Short mmCIF file of C-alpha atoms and ligand atoms in Angstrom, two decimals:
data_model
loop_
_atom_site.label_atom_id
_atom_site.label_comp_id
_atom_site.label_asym_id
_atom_site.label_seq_id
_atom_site.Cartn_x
_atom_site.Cartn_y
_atom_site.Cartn_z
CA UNK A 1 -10.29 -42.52 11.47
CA UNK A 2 -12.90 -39.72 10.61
CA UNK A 3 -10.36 -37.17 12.26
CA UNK A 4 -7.51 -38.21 9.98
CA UNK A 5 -9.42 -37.55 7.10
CA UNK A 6 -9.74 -33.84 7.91
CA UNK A 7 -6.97 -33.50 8.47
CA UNK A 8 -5.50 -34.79 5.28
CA UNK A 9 -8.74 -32.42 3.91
CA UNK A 10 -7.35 -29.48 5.73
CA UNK A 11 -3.60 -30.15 4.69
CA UNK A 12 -4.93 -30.72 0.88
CA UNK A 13 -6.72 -27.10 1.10
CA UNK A 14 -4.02 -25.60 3.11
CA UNK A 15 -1.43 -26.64 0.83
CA UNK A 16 -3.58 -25.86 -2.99
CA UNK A 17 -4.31 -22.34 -0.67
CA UNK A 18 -0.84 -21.73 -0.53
CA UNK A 19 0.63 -22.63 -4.42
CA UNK A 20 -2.44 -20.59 -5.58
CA UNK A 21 -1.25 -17.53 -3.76
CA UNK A 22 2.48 -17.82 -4.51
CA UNK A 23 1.55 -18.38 -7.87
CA UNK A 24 -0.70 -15.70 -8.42
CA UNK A 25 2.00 -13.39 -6.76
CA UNK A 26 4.60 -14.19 -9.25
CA UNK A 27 5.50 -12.17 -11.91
CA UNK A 28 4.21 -14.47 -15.24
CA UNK A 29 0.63 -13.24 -16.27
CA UNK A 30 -0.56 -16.53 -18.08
CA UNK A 31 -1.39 -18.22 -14.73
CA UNK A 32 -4.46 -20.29 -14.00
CA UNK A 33 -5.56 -18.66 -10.73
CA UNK A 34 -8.87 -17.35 -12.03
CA UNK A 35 -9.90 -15.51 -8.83
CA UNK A 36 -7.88 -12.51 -7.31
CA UNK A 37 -7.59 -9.18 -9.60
CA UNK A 38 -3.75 -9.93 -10.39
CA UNK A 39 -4.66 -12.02 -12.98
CA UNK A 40 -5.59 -8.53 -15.31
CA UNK A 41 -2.62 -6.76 -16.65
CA UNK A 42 -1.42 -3.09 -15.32
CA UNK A 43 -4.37 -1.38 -15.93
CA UNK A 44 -5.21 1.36 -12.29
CA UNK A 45 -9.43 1.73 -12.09
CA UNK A 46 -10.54 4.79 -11.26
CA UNK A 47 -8.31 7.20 -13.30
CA UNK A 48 -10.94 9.68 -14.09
CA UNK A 49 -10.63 11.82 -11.64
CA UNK A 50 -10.76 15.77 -12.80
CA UNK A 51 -9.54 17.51 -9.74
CA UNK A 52 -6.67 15.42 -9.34
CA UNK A 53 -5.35 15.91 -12.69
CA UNK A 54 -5.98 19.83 -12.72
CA UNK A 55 -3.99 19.92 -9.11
CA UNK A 56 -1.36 16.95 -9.54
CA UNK A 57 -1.47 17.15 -13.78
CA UNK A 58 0.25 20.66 -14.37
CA UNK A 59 4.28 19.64 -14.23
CA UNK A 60 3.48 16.12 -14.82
CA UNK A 61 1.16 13.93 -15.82
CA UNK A 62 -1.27 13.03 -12.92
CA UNK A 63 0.09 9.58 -11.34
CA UNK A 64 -2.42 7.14 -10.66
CA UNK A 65 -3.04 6.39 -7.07
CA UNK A 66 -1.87 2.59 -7.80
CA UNK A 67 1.33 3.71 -8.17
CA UNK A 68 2.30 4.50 -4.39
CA UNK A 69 1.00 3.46 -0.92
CA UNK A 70 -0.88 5.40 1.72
CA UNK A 71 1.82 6.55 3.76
CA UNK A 72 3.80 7.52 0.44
CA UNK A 73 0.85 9.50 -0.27
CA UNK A 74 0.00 11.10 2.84
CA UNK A 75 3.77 12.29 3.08
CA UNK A 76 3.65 14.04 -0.23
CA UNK A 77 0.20 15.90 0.53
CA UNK A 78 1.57 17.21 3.54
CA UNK A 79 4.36 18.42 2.34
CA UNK A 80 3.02 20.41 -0.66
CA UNK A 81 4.40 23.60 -0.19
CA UNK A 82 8.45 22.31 -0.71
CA UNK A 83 7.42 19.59 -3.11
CA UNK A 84 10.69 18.22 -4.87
CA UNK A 85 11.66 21.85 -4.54
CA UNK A 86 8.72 23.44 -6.13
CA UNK A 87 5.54 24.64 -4.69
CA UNK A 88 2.57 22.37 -5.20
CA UNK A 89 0.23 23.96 -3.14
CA UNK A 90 -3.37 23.10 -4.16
CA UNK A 91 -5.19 25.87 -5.65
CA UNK A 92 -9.29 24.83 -5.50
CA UNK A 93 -9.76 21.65 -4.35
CA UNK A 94 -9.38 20.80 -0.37
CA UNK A 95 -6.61 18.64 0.15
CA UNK A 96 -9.46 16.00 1.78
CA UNK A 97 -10.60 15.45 -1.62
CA UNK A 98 -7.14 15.13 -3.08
CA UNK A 99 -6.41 12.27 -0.14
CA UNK A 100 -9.32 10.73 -0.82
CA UNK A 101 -9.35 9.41 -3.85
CA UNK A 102 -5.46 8.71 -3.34
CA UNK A 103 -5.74 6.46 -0.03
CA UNK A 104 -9.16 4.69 -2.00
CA UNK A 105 -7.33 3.69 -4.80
CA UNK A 106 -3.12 3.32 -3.42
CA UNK A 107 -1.04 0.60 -4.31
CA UNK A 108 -2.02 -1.11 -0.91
CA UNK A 109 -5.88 -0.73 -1.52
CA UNK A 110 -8.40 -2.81 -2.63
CA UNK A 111 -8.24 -1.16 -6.08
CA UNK A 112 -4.76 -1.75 -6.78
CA UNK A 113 -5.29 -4.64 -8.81
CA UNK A 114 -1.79 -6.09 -10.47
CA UNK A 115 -0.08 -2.70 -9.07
CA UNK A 116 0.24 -3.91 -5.31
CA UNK A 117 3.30 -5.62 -6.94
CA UNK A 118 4.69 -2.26 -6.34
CA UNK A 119 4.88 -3.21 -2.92
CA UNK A 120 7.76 -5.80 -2.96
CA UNK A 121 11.16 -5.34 -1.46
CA UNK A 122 9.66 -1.86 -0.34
CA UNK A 123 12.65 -0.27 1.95
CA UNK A 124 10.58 2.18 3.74
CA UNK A 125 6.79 1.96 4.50
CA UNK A 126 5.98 5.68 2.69
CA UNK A 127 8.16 5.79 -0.12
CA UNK A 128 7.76 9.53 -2.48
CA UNK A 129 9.46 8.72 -5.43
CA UNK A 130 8.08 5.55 -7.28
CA UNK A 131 11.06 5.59 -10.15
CA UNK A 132 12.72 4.45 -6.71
CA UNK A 133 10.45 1.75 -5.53
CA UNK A 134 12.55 -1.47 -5.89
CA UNK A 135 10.02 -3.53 -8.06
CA UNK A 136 9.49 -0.01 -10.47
CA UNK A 137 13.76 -0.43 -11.13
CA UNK A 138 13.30 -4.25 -11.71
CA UNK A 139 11.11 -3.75 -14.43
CA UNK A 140 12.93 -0.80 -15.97
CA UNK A 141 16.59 -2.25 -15.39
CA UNK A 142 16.97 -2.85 -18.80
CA UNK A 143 16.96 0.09 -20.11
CA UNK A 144 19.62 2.40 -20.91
CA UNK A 145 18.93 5.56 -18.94
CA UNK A 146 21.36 7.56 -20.20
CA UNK A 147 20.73 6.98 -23.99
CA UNK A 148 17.25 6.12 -23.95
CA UNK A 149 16.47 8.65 -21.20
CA UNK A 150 18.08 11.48 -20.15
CA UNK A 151 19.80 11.89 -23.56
CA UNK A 152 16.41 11.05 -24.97
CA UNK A 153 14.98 14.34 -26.49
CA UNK A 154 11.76 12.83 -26.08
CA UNK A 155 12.01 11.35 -22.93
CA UNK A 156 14.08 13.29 -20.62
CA UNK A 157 13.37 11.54 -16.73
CA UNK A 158 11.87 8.14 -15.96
CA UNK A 159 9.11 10.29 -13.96
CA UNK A 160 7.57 11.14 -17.27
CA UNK A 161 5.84 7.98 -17.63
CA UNK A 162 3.75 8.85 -20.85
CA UNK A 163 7.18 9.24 -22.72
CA UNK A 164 7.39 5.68 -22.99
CA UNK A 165 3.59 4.40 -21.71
CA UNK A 166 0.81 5.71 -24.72
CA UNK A 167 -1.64 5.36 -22.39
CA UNK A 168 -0.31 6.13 -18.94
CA UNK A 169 -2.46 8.95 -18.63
CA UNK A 170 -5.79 6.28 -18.86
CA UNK A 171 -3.88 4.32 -16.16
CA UNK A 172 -2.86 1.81 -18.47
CA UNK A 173 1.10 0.59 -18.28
CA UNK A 174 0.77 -3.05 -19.87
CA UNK A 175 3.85 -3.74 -21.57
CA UNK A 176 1.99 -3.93 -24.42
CA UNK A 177 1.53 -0.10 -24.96
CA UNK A 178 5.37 0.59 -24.28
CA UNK A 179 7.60 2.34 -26.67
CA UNK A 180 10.62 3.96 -26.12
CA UNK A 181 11.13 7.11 -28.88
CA UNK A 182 13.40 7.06 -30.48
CA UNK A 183 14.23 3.36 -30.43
CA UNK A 184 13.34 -0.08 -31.81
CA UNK A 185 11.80 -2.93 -29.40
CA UNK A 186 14.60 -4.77 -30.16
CA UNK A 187 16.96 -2.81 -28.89
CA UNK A 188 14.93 -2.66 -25.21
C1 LIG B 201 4.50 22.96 -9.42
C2 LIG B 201 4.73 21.72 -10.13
C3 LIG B 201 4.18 20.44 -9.50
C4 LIG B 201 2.89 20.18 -9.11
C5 LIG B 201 1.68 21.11 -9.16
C6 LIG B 201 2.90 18.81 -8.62
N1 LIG B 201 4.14 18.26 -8.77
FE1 LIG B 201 4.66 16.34 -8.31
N2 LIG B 201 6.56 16.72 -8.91
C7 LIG B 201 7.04 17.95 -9.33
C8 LIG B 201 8.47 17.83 -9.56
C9 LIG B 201 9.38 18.96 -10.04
C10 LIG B 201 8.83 16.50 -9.28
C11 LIG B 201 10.21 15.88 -9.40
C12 LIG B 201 10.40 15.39 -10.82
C13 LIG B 201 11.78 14.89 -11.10
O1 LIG B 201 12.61 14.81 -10.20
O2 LIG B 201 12.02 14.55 -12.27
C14 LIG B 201 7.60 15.83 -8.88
C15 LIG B 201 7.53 14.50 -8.55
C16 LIG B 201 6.40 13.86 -8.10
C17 LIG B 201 6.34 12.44 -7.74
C18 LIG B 201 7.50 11.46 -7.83
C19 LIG B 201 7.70 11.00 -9.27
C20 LIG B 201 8.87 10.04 -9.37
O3 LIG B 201 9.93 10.46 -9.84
O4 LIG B 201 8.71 8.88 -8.99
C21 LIG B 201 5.08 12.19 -7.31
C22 LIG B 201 4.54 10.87 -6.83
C23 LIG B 201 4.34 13.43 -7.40
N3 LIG B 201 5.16 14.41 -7.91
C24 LIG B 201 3.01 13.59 -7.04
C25 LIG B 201 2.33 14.80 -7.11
C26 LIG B 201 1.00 15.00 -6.59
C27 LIG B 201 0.16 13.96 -5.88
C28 LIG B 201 0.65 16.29 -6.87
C29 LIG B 201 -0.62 17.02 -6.50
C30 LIG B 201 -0.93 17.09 -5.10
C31 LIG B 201 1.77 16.91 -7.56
N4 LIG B 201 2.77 15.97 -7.67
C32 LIG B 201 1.80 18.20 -8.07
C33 LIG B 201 6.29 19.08 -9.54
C34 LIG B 201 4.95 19.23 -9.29
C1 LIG B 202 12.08 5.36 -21.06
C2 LIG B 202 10.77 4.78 -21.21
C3 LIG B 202 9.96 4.49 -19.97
C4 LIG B 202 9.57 5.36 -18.98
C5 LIG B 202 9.88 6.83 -18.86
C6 LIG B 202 8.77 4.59 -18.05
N1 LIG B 202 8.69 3.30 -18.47
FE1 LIG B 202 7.68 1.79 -17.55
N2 LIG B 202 8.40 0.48 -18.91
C7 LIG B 202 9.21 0.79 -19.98
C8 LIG B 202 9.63 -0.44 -20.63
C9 LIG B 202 10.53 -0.55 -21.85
C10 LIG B 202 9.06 -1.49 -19.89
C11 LIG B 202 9.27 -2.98 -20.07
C12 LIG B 202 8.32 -3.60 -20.98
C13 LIG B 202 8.68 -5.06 -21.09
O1 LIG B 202 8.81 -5.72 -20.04
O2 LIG B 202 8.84 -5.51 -22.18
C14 LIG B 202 8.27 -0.88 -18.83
C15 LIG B 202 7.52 -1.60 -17.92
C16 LIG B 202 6.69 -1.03 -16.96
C17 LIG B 202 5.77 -1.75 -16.12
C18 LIG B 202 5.52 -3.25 -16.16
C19 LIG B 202 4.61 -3.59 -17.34
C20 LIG B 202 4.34 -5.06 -17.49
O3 LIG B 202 3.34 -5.40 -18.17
O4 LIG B 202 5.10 -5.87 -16.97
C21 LIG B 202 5.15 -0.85 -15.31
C22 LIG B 202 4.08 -1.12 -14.27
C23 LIG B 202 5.70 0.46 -15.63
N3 LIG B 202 6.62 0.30 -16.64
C24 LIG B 202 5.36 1.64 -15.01
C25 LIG B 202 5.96 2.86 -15.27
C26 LIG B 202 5.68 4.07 -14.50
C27 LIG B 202 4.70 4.17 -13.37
C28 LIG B 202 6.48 5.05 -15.03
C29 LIG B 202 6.62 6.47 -14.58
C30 LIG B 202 6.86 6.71 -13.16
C31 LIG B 202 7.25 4.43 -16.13
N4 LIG B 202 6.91 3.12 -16.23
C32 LIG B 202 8.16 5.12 -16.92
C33 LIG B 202 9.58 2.05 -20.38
C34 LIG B 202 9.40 3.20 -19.64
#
């Protein structure tokens, strides 16, 4: 008798273990699970981070270490030198330091927060390019690159995050702060 009990106990937990996790791992934002970090909005920590944005900040604004995994990471750094064609070579900070703060804070740390969504559907395990990671085109699939993009004067390439995100270089991409230039909400 006492046996049955826990293990109708131990279903009970298993079972509330399991709808709190698949429910904190879907996409809506107004769940109740109070506990992991998902429940804050796209927001990376640790942004601040001087080095990286005078090495990684010149041709583009400095991505946030949320917004890739390790490996992805690791490939670009050591590959610097042919760097989507250009040469990215550091110029005074050891590549150590770079890495660092990079594999500390990457979209499969413990500081990605909401951001390890970037994870899903991944194809391979270090991915370069996040405007190619599957779950970065399901959230911008509705919007129409060619007119609100690359014909966008203001815009230009979906790499240029702070086009459209206010405050992507603080880390923050909530779809709160989005605006396309150029265009009304409505029509996005
Ligand atoms: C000399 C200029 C230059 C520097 C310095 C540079 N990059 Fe880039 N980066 C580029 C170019 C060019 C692209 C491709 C942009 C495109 O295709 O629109 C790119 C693309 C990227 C992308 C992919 C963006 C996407 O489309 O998803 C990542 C990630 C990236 N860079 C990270 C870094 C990191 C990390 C550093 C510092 C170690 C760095 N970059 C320094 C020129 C630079
Ligand atoms: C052309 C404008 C534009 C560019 C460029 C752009 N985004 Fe977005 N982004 C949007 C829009 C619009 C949404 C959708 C907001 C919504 O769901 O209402 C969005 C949504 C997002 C979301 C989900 C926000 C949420 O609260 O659900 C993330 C994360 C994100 N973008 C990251 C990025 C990153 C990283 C880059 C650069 C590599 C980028 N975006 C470049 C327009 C842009």
């Amino acid at each position: 008798m006492q046996i049955k009990t826990q293990k109708q106990l131990l279903l009970a937990l298993l079972l509330s273990l399991i709808a709190g996790i698949s429910y904190a791992d879907s996409d809506d934002d107004k769940g109740w699970w109070p506990f992991g970090k998902k429940a804050r909005g796209y927001q990376a920590a640790n942004t601040n981070q001087p080095e990286y944005s005078f090495e990684c900040g010149a041709c583009h604004m400095p991505y946030p270490a949320q917004l890739l995994p390790k490996a992805g990471w690791q490939r670009i750094l050591g590959s610097l030198d042919d760097h989507f064609g250009e040469d990215a070579t550091l110029t005074k900070t050891p590549v150590a330091e770079i890495e660092a703060y990079l594999l500390a804070n990457a979209a499969d740390s413990e500081n990605a927060g909401k951001f390890s969504n970037l994870l899903r559907g991944l194809k391979t395990a270090d991915p370069i390019r996040i405007t190619e990671l599957p779950y970065y085109k399901h959230k911008h699939d509705e919007i129409d690159s060619k007119r609100m993009v690359l014909n966008n004067p203001d815009v230009g390439s979906f790499s240029e995050c702070n086009a459209c995100h206010d405050k992507a270089k603080e880390g923050t991409f909530d779809e709160h702060t989005v605006k396309i230039p150029n265009f009304n909400k409505r029509d996005y």
